[in-house]
Short mmCIF file of C-alpha atoms and ligand atoms in Angstrom, two decimals:
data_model
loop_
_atom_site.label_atom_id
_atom_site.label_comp_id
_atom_site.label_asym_id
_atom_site.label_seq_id
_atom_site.Cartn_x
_atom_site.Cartn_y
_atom_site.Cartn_z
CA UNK A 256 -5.07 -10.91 -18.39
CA UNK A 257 -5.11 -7.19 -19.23
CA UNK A 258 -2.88 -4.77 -17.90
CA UNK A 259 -3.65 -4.34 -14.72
CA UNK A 260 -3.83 -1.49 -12.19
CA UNK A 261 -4.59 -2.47 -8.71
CA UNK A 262 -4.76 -0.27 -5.65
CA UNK A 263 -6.12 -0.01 -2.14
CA UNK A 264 -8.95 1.79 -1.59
CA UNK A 265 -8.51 2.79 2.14
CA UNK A 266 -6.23 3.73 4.51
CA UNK A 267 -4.09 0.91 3.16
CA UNK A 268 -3.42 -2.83 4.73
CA UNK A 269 -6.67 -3.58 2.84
CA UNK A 270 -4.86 -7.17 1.85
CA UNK A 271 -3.62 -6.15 -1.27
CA UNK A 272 -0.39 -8.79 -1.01
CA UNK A 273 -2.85 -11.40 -1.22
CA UNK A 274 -4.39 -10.15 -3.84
CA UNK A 275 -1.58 -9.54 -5.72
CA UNK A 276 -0.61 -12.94 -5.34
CA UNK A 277 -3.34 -14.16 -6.93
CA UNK A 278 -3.44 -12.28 -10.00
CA UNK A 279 0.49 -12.65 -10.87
CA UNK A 280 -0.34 -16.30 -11.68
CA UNK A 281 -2.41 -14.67 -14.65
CA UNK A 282 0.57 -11.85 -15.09
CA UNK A 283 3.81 -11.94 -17.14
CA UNK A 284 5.37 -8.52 -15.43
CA UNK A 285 4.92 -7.27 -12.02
CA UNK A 286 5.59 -3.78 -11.15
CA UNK A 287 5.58 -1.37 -8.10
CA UNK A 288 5.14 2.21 -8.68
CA UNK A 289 4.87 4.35 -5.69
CA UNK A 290 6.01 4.44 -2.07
CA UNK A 291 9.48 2.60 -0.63
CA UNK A 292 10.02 0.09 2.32
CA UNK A 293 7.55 2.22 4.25
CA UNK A 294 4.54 -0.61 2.25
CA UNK A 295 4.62 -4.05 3.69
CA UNK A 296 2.67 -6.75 1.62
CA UNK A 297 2.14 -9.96 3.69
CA UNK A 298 1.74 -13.32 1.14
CA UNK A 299 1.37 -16.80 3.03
CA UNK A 300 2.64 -19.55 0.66
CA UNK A 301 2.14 -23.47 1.98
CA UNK A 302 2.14 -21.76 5.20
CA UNK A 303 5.15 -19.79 4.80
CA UNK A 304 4.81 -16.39 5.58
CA UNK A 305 6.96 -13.77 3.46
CA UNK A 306 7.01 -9.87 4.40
CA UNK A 307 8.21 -7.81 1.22
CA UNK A 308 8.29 -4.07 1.62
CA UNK A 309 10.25 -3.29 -2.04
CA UNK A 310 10.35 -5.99 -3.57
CA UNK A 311 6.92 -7.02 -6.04
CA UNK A 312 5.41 -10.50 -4.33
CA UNK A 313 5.87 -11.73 -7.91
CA UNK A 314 9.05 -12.80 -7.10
CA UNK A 315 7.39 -15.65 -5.17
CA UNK A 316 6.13 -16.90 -8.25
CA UNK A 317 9.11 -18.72 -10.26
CA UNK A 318 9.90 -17.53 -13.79
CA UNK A 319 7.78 -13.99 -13.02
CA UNK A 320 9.89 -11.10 -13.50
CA UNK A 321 9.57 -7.58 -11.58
CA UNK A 322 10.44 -4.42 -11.37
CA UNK A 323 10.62 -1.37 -8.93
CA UNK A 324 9.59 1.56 -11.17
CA UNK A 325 10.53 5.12 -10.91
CA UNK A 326 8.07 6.10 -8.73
CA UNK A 327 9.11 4.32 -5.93
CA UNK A 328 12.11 5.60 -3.68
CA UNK A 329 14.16 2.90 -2.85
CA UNK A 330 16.53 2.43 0.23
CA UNK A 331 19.70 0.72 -1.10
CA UNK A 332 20.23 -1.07 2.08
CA UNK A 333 16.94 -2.72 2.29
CA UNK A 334 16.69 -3.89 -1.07
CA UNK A 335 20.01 -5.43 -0.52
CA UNK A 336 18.44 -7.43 2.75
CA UNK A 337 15.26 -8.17 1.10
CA UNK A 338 16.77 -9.58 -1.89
CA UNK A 339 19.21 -11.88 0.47
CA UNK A 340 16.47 -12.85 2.88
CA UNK A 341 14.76 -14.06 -0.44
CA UNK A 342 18.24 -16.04 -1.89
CA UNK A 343 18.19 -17.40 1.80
CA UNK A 344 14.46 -19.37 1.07
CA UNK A 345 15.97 -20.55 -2.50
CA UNK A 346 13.92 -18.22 -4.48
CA UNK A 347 15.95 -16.73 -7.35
CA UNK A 348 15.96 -13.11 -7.31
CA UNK A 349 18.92 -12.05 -10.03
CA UNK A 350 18.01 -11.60 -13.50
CA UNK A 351 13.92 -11.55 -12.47
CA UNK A 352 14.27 -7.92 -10.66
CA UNK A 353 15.20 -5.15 -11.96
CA UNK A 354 14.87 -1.47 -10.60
CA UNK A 355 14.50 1.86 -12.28
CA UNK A 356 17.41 4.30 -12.65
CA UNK A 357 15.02 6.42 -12.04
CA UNK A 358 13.82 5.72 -9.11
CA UNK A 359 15.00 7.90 -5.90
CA UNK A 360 17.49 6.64 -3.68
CA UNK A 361 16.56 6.89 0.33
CA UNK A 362 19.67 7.24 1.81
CA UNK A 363 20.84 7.25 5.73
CA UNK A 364 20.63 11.31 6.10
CA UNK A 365 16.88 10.94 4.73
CA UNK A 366 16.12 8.62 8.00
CA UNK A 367 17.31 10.57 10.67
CA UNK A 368 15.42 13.41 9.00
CA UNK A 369 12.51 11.80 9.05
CA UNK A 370 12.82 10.73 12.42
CA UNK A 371 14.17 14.14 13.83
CA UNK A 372 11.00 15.71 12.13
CA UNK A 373 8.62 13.56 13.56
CA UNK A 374 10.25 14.22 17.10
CA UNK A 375 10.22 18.19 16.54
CA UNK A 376 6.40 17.99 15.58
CA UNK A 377 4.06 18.59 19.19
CA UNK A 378 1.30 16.39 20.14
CA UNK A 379 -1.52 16.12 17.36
CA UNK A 380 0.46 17.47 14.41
CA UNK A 381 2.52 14.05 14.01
CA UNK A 382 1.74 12.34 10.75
CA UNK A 383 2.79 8.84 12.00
CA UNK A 384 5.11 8.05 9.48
CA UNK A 385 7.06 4.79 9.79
CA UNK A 386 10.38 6.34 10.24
CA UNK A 387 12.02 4.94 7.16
CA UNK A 388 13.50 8.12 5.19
CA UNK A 389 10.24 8.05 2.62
CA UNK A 390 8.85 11.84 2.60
CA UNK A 391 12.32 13.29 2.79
CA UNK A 392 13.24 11.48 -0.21
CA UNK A 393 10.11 12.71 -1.83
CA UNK A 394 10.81 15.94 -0.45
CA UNK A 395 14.34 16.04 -2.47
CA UNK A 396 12.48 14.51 -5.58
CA UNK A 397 10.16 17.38 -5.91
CA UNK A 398 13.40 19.97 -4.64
CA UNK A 399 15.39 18.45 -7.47
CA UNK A 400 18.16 17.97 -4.86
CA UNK A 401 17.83 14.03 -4.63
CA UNK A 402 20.18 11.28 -5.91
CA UNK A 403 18.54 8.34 -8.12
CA UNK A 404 19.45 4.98 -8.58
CA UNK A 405 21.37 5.71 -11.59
CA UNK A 406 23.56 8.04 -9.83
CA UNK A 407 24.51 5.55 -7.30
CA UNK A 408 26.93 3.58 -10.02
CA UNK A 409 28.30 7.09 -11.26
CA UNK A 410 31.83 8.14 -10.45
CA UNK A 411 30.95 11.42 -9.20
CA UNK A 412 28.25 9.28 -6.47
CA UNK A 413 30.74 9.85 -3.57
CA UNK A 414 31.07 13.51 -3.69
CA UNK A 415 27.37 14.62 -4.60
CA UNK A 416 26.51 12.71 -1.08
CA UNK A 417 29.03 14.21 0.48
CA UNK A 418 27.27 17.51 -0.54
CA UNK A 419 23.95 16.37 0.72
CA UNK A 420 25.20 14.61 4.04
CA UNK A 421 26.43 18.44 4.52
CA UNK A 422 23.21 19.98 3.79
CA UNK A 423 21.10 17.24 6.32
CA UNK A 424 23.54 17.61 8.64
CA UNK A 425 22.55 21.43 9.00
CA UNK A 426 19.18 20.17 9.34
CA UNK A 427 19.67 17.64 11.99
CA UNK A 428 22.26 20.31 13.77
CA UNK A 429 19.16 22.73 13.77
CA UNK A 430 16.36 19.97 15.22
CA UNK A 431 19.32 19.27 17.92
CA UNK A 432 19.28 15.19 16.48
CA UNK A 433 22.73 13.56 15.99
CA UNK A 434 24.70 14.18 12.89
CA UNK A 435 25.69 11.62 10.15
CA UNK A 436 29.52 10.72 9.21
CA UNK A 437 29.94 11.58 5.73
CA UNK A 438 33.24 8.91 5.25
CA UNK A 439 30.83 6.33 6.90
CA UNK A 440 28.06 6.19 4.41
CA UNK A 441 30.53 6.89 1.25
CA UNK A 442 31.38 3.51 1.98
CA UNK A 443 28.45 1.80 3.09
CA UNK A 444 26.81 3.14 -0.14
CA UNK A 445 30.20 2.22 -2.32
CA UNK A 446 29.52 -1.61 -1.16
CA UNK A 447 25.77 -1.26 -1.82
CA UNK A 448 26.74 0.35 -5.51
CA UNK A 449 28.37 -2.82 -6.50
CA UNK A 450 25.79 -5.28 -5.20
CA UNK A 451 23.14 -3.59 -7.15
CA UNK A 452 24.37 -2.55 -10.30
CA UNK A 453 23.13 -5.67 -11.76
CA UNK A 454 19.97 -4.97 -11.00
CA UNK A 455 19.15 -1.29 -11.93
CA UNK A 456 17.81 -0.75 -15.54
CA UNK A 457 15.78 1.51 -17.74
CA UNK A 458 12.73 0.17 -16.25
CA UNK A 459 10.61 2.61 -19.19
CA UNK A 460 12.34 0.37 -21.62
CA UNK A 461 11.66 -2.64 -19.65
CA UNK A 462 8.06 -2.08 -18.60
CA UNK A 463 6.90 -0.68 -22.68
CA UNK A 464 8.88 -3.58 -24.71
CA UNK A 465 6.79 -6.12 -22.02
CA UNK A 466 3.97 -4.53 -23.21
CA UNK A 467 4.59 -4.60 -27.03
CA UNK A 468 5.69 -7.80 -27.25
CA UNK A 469 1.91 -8.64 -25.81
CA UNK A 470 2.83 -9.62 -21.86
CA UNK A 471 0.42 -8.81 -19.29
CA UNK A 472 1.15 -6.47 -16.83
CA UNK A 473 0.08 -6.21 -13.25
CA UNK A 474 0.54 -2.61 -11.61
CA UNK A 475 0.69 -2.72 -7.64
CA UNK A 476 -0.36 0.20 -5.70
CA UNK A 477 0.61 0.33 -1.79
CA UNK A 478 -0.86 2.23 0.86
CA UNK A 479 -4.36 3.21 -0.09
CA UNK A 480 -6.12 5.95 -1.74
CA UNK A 481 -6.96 7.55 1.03
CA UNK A 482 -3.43 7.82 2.09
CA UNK A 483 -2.52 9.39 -1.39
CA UNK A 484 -1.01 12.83 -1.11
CA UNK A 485 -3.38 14.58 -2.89
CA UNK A 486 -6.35 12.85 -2.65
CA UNK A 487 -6.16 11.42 0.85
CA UNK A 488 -6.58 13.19 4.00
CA UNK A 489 -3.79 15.81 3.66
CA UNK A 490 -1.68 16.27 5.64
CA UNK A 491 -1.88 12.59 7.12
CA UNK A 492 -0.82 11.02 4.11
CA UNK A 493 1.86 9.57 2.62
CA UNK A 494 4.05 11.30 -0.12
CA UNK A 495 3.61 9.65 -3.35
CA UNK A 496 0.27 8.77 -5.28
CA UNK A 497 -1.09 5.08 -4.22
CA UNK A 498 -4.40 6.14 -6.63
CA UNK A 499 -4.37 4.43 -10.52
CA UNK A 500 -3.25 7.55 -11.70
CA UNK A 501 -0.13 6.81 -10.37
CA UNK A 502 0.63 3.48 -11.71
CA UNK A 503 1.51 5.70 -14.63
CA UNK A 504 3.46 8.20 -13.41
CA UNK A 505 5.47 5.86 -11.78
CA UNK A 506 6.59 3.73 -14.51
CA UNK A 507 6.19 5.52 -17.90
CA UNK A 508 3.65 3.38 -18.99
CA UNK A 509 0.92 5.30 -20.71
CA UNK A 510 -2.96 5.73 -19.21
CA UNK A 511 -3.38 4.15 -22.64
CA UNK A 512 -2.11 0.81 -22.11
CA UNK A 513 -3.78 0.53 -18.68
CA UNK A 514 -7.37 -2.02 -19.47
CA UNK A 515 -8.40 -2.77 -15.91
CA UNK A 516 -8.27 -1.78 -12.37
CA UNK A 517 -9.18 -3.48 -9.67
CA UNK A 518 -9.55 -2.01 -6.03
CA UNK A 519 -8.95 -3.95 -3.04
CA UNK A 520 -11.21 -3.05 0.21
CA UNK A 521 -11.85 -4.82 3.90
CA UNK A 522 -15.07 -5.62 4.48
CA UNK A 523 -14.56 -3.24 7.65
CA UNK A 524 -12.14 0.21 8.02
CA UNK A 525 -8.69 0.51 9.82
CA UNK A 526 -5.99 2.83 9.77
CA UNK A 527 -2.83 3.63 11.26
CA UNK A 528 -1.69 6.67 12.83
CA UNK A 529 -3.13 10.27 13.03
CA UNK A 530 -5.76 11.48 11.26
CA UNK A 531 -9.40 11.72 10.89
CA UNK A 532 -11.76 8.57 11.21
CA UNK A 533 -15.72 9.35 11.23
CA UNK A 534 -16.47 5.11 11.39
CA UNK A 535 -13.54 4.36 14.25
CA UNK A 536 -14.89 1.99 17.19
CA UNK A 537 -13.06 3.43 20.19
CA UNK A 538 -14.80 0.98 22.46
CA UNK A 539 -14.92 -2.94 23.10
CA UNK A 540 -15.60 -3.67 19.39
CA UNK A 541 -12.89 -1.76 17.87
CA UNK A 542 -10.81 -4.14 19.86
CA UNK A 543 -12.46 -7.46 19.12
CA UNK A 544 -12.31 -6.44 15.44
CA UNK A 545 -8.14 -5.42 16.15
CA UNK A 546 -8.02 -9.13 17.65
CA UNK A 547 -9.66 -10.81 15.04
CA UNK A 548 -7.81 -9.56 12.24
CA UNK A 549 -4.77 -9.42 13.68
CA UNK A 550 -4.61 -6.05 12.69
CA UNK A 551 -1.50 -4.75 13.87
CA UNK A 552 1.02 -3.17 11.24
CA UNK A 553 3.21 -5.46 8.82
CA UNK A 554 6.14 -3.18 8.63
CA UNK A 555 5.86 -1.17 12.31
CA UNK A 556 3.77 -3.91 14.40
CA UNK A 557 1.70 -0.70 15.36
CA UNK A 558 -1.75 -1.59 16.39
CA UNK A 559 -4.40 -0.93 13.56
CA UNK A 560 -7.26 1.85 14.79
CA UNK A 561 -10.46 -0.20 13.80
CA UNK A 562 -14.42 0.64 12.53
CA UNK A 563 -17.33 -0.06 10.41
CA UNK A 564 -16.84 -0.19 6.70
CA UNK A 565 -17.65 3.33 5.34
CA UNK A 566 -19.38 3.44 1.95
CA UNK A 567 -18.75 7.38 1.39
CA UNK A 568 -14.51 5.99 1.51
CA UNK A 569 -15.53 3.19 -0.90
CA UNK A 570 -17.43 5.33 -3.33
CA UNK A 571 -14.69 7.66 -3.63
CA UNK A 572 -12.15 5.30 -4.20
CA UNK A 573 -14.00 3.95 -6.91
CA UNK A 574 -14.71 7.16 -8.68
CA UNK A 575 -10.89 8.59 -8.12
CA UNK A 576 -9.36 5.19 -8.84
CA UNK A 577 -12.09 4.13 -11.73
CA UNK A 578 -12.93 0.58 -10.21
CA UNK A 579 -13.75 -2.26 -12.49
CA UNK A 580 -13.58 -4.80 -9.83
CA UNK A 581 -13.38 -4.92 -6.49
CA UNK A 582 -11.56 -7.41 -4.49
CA UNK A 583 -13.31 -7.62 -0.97
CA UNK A 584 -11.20 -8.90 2.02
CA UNK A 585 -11.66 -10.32 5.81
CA UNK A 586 -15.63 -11.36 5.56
CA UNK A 587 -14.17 -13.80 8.10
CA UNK A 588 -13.49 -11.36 10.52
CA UNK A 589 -16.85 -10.30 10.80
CA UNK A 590 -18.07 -13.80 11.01
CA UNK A 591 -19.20 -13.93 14.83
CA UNK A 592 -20.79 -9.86 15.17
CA UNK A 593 -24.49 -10.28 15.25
CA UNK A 594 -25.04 -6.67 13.80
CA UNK A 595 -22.99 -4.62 11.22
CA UNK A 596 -23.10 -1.19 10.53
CA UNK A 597 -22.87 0.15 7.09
CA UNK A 598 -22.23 4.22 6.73
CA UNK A 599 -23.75 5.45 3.98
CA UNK A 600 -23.58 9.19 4.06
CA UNK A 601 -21.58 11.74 6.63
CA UNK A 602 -23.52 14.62 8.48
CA UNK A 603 -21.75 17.90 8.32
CA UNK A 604 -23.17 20.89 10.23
CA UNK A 605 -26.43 19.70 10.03
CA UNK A 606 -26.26 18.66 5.95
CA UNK A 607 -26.35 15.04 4.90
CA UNK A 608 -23.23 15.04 2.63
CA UNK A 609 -21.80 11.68 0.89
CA UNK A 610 -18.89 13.07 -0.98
CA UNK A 611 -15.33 13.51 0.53
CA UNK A 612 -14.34 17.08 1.85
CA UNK A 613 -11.52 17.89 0.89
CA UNK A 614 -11.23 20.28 4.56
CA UNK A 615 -9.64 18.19 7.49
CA UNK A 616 -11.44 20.01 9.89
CA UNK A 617 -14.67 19.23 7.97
CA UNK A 618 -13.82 15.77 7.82
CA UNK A 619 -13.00 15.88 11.61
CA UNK A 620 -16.63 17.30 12.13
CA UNK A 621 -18.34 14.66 9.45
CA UNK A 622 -20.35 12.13 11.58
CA UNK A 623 -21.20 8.78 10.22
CA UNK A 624 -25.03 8.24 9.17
CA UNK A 625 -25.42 4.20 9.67
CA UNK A 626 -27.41 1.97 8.39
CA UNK A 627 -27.33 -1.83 9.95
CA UNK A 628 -27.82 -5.21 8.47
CA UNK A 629 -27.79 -8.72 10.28
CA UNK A 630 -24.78 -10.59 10.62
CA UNK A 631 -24.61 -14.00 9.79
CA UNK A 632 -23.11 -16.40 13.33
CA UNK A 633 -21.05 -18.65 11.10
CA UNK A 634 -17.55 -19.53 10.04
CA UNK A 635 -16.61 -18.55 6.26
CA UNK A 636 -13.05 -19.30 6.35
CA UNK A 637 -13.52 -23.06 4.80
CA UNK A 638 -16.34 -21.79 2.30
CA UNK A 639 -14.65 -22.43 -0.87
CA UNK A 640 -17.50 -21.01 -3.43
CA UNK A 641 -19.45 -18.07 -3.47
CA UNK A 642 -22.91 -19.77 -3.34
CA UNK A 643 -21.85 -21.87 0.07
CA UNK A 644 -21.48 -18.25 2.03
CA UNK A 645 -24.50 -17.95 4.37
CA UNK A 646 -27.37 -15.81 2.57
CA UNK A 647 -26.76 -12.89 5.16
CA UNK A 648 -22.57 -12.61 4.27
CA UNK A 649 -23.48 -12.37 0.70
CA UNK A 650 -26.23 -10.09 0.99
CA UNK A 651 -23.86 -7.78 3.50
CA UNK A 652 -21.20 -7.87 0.63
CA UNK A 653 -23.81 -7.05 -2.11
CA UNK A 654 -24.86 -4.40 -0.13
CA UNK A 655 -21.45 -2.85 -0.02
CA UNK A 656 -20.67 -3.67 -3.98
CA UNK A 657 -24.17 -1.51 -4.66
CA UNK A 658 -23.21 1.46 -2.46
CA UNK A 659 -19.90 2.31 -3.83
CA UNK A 660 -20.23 1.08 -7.15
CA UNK A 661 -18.28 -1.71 -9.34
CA UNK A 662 -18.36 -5.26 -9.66
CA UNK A 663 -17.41 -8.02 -7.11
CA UNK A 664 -14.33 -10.30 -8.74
CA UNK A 665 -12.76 -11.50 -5.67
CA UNK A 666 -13.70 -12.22 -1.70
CA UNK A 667 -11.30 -13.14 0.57
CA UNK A 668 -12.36 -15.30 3.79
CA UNK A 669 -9.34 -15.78 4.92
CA UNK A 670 -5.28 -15.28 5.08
CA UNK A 671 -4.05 -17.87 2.75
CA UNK A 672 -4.10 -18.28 -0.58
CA UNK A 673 -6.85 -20.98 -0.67
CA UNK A 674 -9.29 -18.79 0.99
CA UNK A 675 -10.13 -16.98 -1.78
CA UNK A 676 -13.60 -17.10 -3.42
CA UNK A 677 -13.36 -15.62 -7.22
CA UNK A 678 -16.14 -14.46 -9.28
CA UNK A 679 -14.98 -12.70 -11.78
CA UNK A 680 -11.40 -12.60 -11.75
P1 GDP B 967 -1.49 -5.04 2.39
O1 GDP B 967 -0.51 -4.02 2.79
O2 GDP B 967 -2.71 -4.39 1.77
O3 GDP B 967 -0.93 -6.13 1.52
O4 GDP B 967 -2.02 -5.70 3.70
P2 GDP B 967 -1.21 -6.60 4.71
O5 GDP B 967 -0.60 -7.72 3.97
O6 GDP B 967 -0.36 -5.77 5.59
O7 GDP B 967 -2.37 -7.06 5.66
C1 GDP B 967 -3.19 -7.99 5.32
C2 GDP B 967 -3.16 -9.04 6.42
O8 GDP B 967 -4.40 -9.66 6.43
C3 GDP B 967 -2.14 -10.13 6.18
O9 GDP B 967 -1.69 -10.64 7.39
C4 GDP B 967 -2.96 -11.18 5.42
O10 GDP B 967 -2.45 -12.50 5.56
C5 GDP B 967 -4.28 -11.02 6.08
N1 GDP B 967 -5.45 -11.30 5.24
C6 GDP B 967 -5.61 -10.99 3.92
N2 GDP B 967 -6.85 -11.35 3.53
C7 GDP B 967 -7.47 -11.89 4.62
C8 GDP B 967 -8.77 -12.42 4.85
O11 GDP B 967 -9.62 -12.48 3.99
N3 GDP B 967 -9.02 -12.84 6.13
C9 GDP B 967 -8.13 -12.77 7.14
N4 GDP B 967 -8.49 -13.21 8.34
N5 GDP B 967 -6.89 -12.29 6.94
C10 GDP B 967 -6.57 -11.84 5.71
#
């Protein structure tokens, strides 16, 4: 396999954990490079069902090795849970993980902030965010005032969060939330040092000598690209960069040494929380398609907002992320909806338009242009080749393949692992 990039290419919960989980059979090294326990990647093996929200799904694959690169920002606490929920089901987790020193450590004060935020913000101007510390560790990141991995096993750890439970603690004092005991976390985060320090390493080192001694290397984005913080619709976004570009950024592994990327899209739209949504069904089929695809969040439970699969989303996604091949998920869902709607282009202000503004409040105003196609009144979920789907499902997903551009690898028609139809992956 070549090294691989792959990201969502909506709003995220596109199915990438499947996905993933198919393509680390083929992969040596697999790597996360963005985001924190704010991502959750669902993976069903023989039935089981695993939930991993730091931790690469690799590690369900024995003798796979992973890593948490330095782009993601990783809360001690829930690595620590994740990696003994996984030691609980027998799967061996030491000496296959290893996490960047790099990487930027969410710690207690960054929760409450992001909670107290959220609660400060009126009506309308909430971003939705899961609660979980991410964008004020990103905030510190990009401030320069943040503590990394690395610094967690340092001497000086206990006094430089001392210094930063002071400073949050101003801020919480200010949004009227509850402050944080600085003697408290100084020892919650002493007992957390010593659990992880055999797992932090310089992940550069690790990721580059993979690479040079000829492994393949699989690169998962989470979220979606249109959740990316520069490229997604700002300001409801998240605060790293989901897009390919980040894959790099995130792990020190040159653009160079990336070969393929492969973008994984539902064969409808949902997304969760605020924000603009030109294809949303707000009726009786939004909440069919909800019930069908049991779209309800992995990591928050948080019901999924639901619509028609929207080309103009797809097309970018493929042109910011450079899509070789797209992995298509949830045909299955669609299976009993006698018409689907396609969008194709947005009308703004009277102009047919079919790239992405950049403007929220001309994306707000964009209105979908549709066009339909006939559904297909059959079960998929136990077609096992390509060829078997009824002529209408394929033609519906070739349509979608020729509007935003690409190649079809991979169509899922269904949860588990077996349910996946490959072409050219
Ligand atoms: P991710 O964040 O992109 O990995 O997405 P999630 O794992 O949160 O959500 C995907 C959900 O859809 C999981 O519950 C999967 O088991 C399920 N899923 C993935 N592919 C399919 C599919 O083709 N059909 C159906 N019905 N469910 C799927």
């Amino acid at each position: 396999m070549p090294n691989t990039v792959l990201i969502g290419a909506q709003w995220g919960d596109e199915g990438k954990g499947k996905v993933i989980d198919v393509l680390t059979a083929q992969a040596d090294l697999v790597v996360r490079y963005q985001g924190g326990s704010n991502a959750g990647h669902t993976v069903i093996v023989a039935g089981h069902k695993y939930v991993l929200h730091l931790v690469p799904s690799g590690i369900l694959h024995p003798g796979k090795q992973c890593v948490i690169g330095n782009g993601v920002v990783v809360d001690p606490l829930a690595l620590i849970e994740e990696i003994r929920m996984l030691e609980k089901e027998g799967i061996v987790v030491q000496g296959r993980l290893c996490v960047s020193d790099r990487a930027h450590l969410v710690l207690r004060y960054h929760n409450a902030l992001d909670k107290a935020d959220e609660a400060a913000r009126s009506d309308g101007k909430r971003i939705g965010t899961t609660g979980r510390g991410i964008g004020p560790t990103y905030r510190d990141k990009v401030c320069r005032t943040g503590l990394r991995m690395g610094d967690l096993v340092e001497r000086d750890f206990p006094e430089r969060l001392a210094a930063n439970v002071a400073a949050a603690n101003q801020a919480l004092a200010a949004l009227g939330a509850a402050t944080l005991d600085v003697a408290e976390l100084q020892k919650i985060y002493a007992e957390a040092a010593c659990a992880l320090a055999p797992y932090i390493a310089d992940t550069v080192e690790v990721v580059n000598a993979a690479d040079r001694a000829g492994q393949q290397i699989l690169l998962e984005g989470a979220q979606g690209t249109m959740l990316d913080v520069d490229f997604g619709t700002y300001p409801f976004v998240t605060s790293s960069s989901p897009t390919s570009g980040g894959a790099c950024t995130g792990t020190g592994l040159s653009p160079r040494r990336v070969e393929r990327v492969v973008g994984v899209i539902k064969c409808y739209t949902t997304r969760v929380g605020e924000g603009p949504f030109p294809t949303e069904l707000l009726d009786a089929a939004g909440e069919d398609l909800r019930q069908r695809g049991a779209e309800f969040g992995a990591t928050t439970g948080r019901p999924r907002r639901c619509g028609w699969f929207d080309a103009v989303v797809g097309r970018y996604s493929q042109t910011v992320n450079g899509v070789d091949l797209w992995a298509f998920t949830k045909l299955d869902v669609l299976d009993s909806l006698p018409v689907l709607r396609i969008c194709t282009a947005y009308e703004l202000d009277g102009k047919r338009i079919t790239t992405m503004p950049a403007s929220l409040a001309a994306f707000q105003r964009c209105k979908p242009v549709y066009e339909e196609m006939p559904g297909w009144l059959q079960k998929t979920s136990q077609v096992t080749r390509y060829e078997d789907l009824p002529v209408a499902a394929r033609a519906y997903v070739e349509r979608l393949v020729a509007l935003i551009g690409g190649k079809l690898g991979i169509l899922s028609v269904g949860p588990g692992r077996e349910t996946t139809l490959r072409l050219g992956l």
